[in-house]
Amino acid sequence: MVKKLFLLFVLLMPIVADAAPKNTKKEEPVVHLTDDQIYAELKKLALVFETARDKFVEEADERKMLEGAMNGMLAALDPHSSYLSKEDYKEFNDKSHGEFGGLGIQITSEKGAIRVISPIDDTPAAKAGIEAGDYITHIDGEQVFDLTLNQAVKKMKGKPGTKVKLTIVHSGEEPKEITLKRAIIKVKSVKFSAKDDTAAADDDKLAKIGYIRISDFGATTTKELKNAIKDLEKKKVAGYVLDLRNNPGGYLTAAVDVSDAFLDGGEIVSTRGKEKTDIERMFAKSGDLVNGKPVVVLINHGSASASEIVAGALQDNGRAIIMGSQSFGKGSVQQQKPLGDGSAIHITIARYYTPSGKSIQNEGITPDVEVLQSKLEVLEKKESMFSEATFKNSLKNDASKKKDSAKKKDKKADKSDDDDEEDLLSLTDEEKDERDYQLQRAMDMVRAMSKIGKKNIEEPKEDKKSDKKDSKIEVKKEDKKSETKKEDKKSDTKKDSKK
């Protein structure tokens, strides 16, 4: 009877939560109940359950009532805690290991509505144009207000190939209805490529920039990242752009491993639980897999949780420049607690802090260089209205015929404002990169950092008598013997760049 009463206790929790004032500046201290008071509430809860089951106008589903009660109790704690049925828990594990069914969208609950944290790359949601920050108001014409996350997810799930209609609200725009086809979502966590650095074409060894895109932090992320770095290092890239935009997070351990790949030591993150002594610190091991090359991390408002751990670790350790826009601001850690019958509780167990001791909860990571996604607009025309060519009877250029044909090609290539609305899916990866303003600026930063690094390494060779204080970047303090040997000096510099 006590066990049954304990399970039923959760029915009253949503009522208590709704009655409490939300977003108040000053939190009231928690008033704990005595054992006698708890037992009295459990008896009341049992009475509520039995009355609802017996008197409800339709046949009551006891399992549904109890699961709803447990969900309500956990949802009253924070938006990320929930009850996972056997089906939910199995799906969660499948998703974490790289494959699951659905639309490919990470959502959260906000003010009774469903908000998109981020779509996952190459999924129906991403291809349909759903963006981080969008709100979902209806699923198949049914309002989603006050649905739990699990209920909303179940409505969007279904047999692969079937369709679902979502009503989406972009910021500042009218609601629009889109139809998506459900699919088996196979998540490849890491994508990478060596992008040509045309501005550094004179230096063959530093003519490429390593681009690594991490779409989420799953069980396979660490292995995929190491393989990507290994491949890019063989191509002798000048530096790296680590793209964490619209990455909703994932495993804490994966975030630690990704940070460790770019660090040669130092704290990565600390987690702090309920008790003051419940603190765990995680540190990077010796060995920077990219050999000290410059790193730029791209983030935006869709970068959450594990993404923010990586960005914060590399920022606070001075290892990378963070570019983009303010991140999502989810600074809590969740854990699954199995209940023994195939179900589980997904519950927030700690807050995490960056190496400098900063919590990003509700604030996010502030980029070192803010670069908002933009579209370049040509302000200067190719040909001026006033030039030598505009004069009457001016001499023609010998190659004028070639220029005329080139003009015709340029006119075909020119696009109107309406053409900018074209489907991005028809563009090649290279064309998408060219239009990605944030990515282009990140590559510019890597290019500049690599050139500054090379300049400071080469300067001591040209002027041995220069004072060490004049050098802005000191690679390594050399011993007296190495100062007299150019070859030793050159060798030491190469080793230091690896460190």
Short mmCIF file of N, CA and C in Angstrom, two decimals, residues 310-384:
data_model
loop_
_atom_site.label_atom_id
_atom_site.label_comp_id
_atom_site.label_asym_id
_atom_site.label_seq_id
_atom_site.Cartn_x
_atom_site.Cartn_y
_atom_site.Cartn_z
N VAL A 310 32.66 22.41 -24.52
CA VAL A 310 33.84 22.45 -25.38
C VAL A 310 34.27 23.89 -25.64
N ALA A 311 33.31 24.74 -26.01
CA ALA A 311 33.64 26.14 -26.30
C ALA A 311 34.22 26.83 -25.06
N GLY A 312 33.62 26.58 -23.90
CA GLY A 312 34.10 27.20 -22.66
C GLY A 312 35.48 26.72 -22.26
N ALA A 313 35.74 25.42 -22.45
CA ALA A 313 37.05 24.84 -22.09
C ALA A 313 38.15 25.42 -22.96
N LEU A 314 37.93 25.48 -24.26
CA LEU A 314 38.95 26.00 -25.17
C LEU A 314 39.12 27.52 -25.02
N GLN A 315 38.03 28.21 -24.69
CA GLN A 315 38.11 29.66 -24.48
C GLN A 315 38.87 29.99 -23.21
N ASP A 316 38.51 29.35 -22.10
CA ASP A 316 39.14 29.68 -20.82
C ASP A 316 40.60 29.26 -20.76
N ASN A 317 40.96 28.23 -21.52
CA ASN A 317 42.35 27.79 -21.56
C ASN A 317 43.17 28.55 -22.59
N GLY A 318 42.56 29.51 -23.26
CA GLY A 318 43.27 30.31 -24.25
C GLY A 318 43.71 29.51 -25.45
N ARG A 319 43.01 28.42 -25.72
CA ARG A 319 43.43 27.52 -26.80
C ARG A 319 42.76 27.86 -28.12
N ALA A 320 41.61 28.51 -28.11
CA ALA A 320 40.89 28.78 -29.34
C ALA A 320 40.20 30.14 -29.27
N ILE A 321 39.95 30.69 -30.45
CA ILE A 321 39.12 31.88 -30.57
C ILE A 321 37.69 31.43 -30.81
N ILE A 322 36.75 31.92 -30.01
CA ILE A 322 35.34 31.57 -30.16
C ILE A 322 34.67 32.65 -31.01
N MET A 323 34.04 32.22 -32.09
CA MET A 323 33.38 33.17 -33.00
C MET A 323 31.92 32.77 -33.21
N GLY A 324 31.11 33.73 -33.61
CA GLY A 324 29.69 33.46 -33.87
C GLY A 324 28.81 34.34 -33.01
N SER A 325 27.78 33.74 -32.44
CA SER A 325 26.83 34.46 -31.59
C SER A 325 26.63 33.73 -30.27
N GLN A 326 25.94 34.40 -29.34
CA GLN A 326 25.73 33.85 -28.00
C GLN A 326 25.10 32.46 -28.06
N SER A 327 25.60 31.54 -27.26
CA SER A 327 25.11 30.16 -27.28
C SER A 327 23.82 30.02 -26.47
N PHE A 328 23.28 28.82 -26.42
CA PHE A 328 21.95 28.55 -25.87
C PHE A 328 21.83 28.80 -24.37
N GLY A 329 22.81 28.35 -23.59
CA GLY A 329 22.79 28.59 -22.16
C GLY A 329 22.23 27.46 -21.32
N LYS A 330 22.55 26.21 -21.67
CA LYS A 330 22.11 25.07 -20.86
C LYS A 330 23.31 24.55 -20.07
N GLY A 331 23.32 24.86 -18.80
CA GLY A 331 24.47 24.51 -17.96
C GLY A 331 24.18 23.43 -16.95
N SER A 332 23.36 22.45 -17.30
CA SER A 332 23.02 21.39 -16.36
C SER A 332 23.35 20.02 -16.95
N VAL A 333 23.54 19.06 -16.07
CA VAL A 333 23.92 17.70 -16.46
C VAL A 333 22.79 16.74 -16.10
N GLN A 334 22.40 15.91 -17.07
CA GLN A 334 21.34 14.92 -16.82
C GLN A 334 21.92 13.51 -16.80
N GLN A 335 21.23 12.64 -16.10
CA GLN A 335 21.65 11.24 -16.01
C GLN A 335 20.42 10.35 -16.04
N GLN A 336 20.59 9.16 -16.60
CA GLN A 336 19.49 8.20 -16.64
C GLN A 336 19.62 7.23 -15.46
N LYS A 337 18.55 7.11 -14.70
CA LYS A 337 18.52 6.21 -13.56
C LYS A 337 17.51 5.10 -13.84
N PRO A 338 17.97 3.91 -14.25
CA PRO A 338 17.05 2.79 -14.53
C PRO A 338 16.26 2.41 -13.29
N LEU A 339 15.00 2.03 -13.51
CA LEU A 339 14.13 1.67 -12.39
C LEU A 339 13.96 0.17 -12.22
N GLY A 340 14.66 -0.61 -13.04
CA GLY A 340 14.65 -2.06 -12.87
C GLY A 340 13.67 -2.83 -13.72
N ASP A 341 12.72 -2.14 -14.35
CA ASP A 341 11.73 -2.84 -15.17
C ASP A 341 11.80 -2.40 -16.63
N GLY A 342 12.92 -1.79 -17.02
CA GLY A 342 13.07 -1.32 -18.39
C GLY A 342 12.80 0.16 -18.54
N SER A 343 12.15 0.75 -17.55
CA SER A 343 11.90 2.19 -17.56
C SER A 343 13.03 2.91 -16.82
N ALA A 344 13.01 4.24 -16.87
CA ALA A 344 14.09 5.00 -16.22
C ALA A 344 13.64 6.42 -15.94
N ILE A 345 14.45 7.10 -15.17
CA ILE A 345 14.24 8.53 -14.91
C ILE A 345 15.38 9.29 -15.55
N HIS A 346 15.05 10.31 -16.32
CA HIS A 346 16.04 11.22 -16.90
C HIS A 346 16.01 12.46 -16.01
N ILE A 347 17.07 12.66 -15.21
CA ILE A 347 16.99 13.68 -14.17
C ILE A 347 18.25 14.53 -14.11
N THR A 348 18.08 15.80 -13.82
CA THR A 348 19.20 16.71 -13.68
C THR A 348 19.89 16.45 -12.34
N ILE A 349 21.20 16.17 -12.41
CA ILE A 349 21.93 15.80 -11.20
C ILE A 349 22.99 16.83 -10.80
N ALA A 350 23.33 17.74 -11.71
CA ALA A 350 24.40 18.69 -11.40
C ALA A 350 24.37 19.87 -12.36
N ARG A 351 25.09 20.92 -11.97
CA ARG A 351 25.40 22.02 -12.87
C ARG A 351 26.86 21.88 -13.30
N TYR A 352 27.17 22.37 -14.48
CA TYR A 352 28.58 22.34 -14.85
C TYR A 352 29.13 23.76 -14.99
N TYR A 353 30.44 23.88 -14.77
CA TYR A 353 31.11 25.18 -14.78
C TYR A 353 32.33 25.11 -15.67
N THR A 354 32.62 26.21 -16.35
CA THR A 354 33.80 26.28 -17.21
C THR A 354 35.05 26.36 -16.33
N PRO A 355 36.25 26.19 -16.89
CA PRO A 355 37.47 26.22 -16.07
C PRO A 355 37.63 27.48 -15.23
N SER A 356 37.09 28.61 -15.69
CA SER A 356 37.21 29.84 -14.92
C SER A 356 36.20 29.92 -13.78
N GLY A 357 35.36 28.87 -13.65
CA GLY A 357 34.37 28.84 -12.58
C GLY A 357 33.05 29.49 -12.95
N LYS A 358 32.83 29.73 -14.24
CA LYS A 358 31.61 30.39 -14.68
C LYS A 358 30.53 29.38 -15.04
N SER A 359 29.31 29.63 -14.55
CA SER A 359 28.16 28.83 -14.96
C SER A 359 27.50 29.52 -16.14
N ILE A 360 27.19 28.76 -17.18
CA ILE A 360 26.57 29.37 -18.36
C ILE A 360 25.05 29.18 -18.35
N GLN A 361 24.50 28.63 -17.26
CA GLN A 361 23.07 28.38 -17.18
C GLN A 361 22.28 29.67 -17.44
N ASN A 362 21.40 29.63 -18.43
CA ASN A 362 20.56 30.76 -18.82
C ASN A 362 21.34 31.94 -19.39
N GLU A 363 22.65 31.80 -19.57
CA GLU A 363 23.45 32.89 -20.12
C GLU A 363 24.15 32.49 -21.41
N GLY A 364 24.80 31.34 -21.41
CA GLY A 364 25.51 30.88 -22.59
C GLY A 364 26.95 31.33 -22.63
N ILE A 365 27.64 30.93 -23.69
CA ILE A 365 29.03 31.32 -23.92
C ILE A 365 29.04 32.57 -24.80
N THR A 366 29.75 33.59 -24.36
CA THR A 366 29.89 34.81 -25.16
C THR A 366 31.10 34.67 -26.07
N PRO A 367 30.92 34.80 -27.38
CA PRO A 367 32.06 34.62 -28.29
C PRO A 367 33.10 35.72 -28.12
N ASP A 368 34.37 35.39 -28.39
CA ASP A 368 35.43 36.39 -28.36
C ASP A 368 35.22 37.41 -29.48
N VAL A 369 34.77 36.90 -30.61
CA VAL A 369 34.49 37.77 -31.76
C VAL A 369 33.06 37.48 -32.22
N GLU A 370 32.17 38.46 -32.05
CA GLU A 370 30.79 38.24 -32.46
C GLU A 370 30.66 38.41 -33.97
N VAL A 371 30.18 37.36 -34.62
CA VAL A 371 29.95 37.39 -36.06
C VAL A 371 28.57 36.82 -36.31
N LEU A 372 27.62 37.69 -36.62
CA LEU A 372 26.27 37.23 -36.89
C LEU A 372 26.18 36.74 -38.32
N GLN A 373 25.37 35.70 -38.54
CA GLN A 373 25.22 35.17 -39.89
C GLN A 373 24.63 36.26 -40.78
N SER A 374 25.30 36.54 -41.87
CA SER A 374 24.91 37.65 -42.74
C SER A 374 25.00 37.24 -44.19
N LYS A 375 24.50 38.12 -45.04
CA LYS A 375 24.60 37.92 -46.48
C LYS A 375 25.37 39.08 -47.07
N LEU A 376 26.43 38.79 -47.82
CA LEU A 376 27.23 39.85 -48.43
C LEU A 376 26.45 40.51 -49.57
N GLU A 377 26.55 41.82 -49.62
CA GLU A 377 25.89 42.57 -50.68
C GLU A 377 26.92 43.42 -51.40
N VAL A 378 26.96 43.32 -52.72
CA VAL A 378 27.90 44.10 -53.51
C VAL A 378 27.40 45.53 -53.62
N LEU A 379 28.21 46.48 -53.12
CA LEU A 379 27.82 47.88 -53.13
C LEU A 379 28.41 48.63 -54.32
N GLU A 380 29.51 48.13 -54.86
CA GLU A 380 30.18 48.79 -55.97
C GLU A 380 29.98 47.98 -57.24
N LYS A 381 29.52 48.63 -58.30
CA LYS A 381 29.29 47.94 -59.56
C LYS A 381 30.61 47.61 -60.23
N LYS A 382 30.57 46.58 -61.09
CA LYS A 382 31.79 46.17 -61.79
C LYS A 382 32.31 47.29 -62.69
N GLU A 383 31.39 48.04 -63.30
CA GLU A 383 31.79 49.12 -64.20
C GLU A 383 31.17 50.43 -63.74
N SER A 384 31.99 51.47 -63.68
CA SER A 384 31.50 52.77 -63.25
C SER A 384 30.72 53.44 -64.39
#
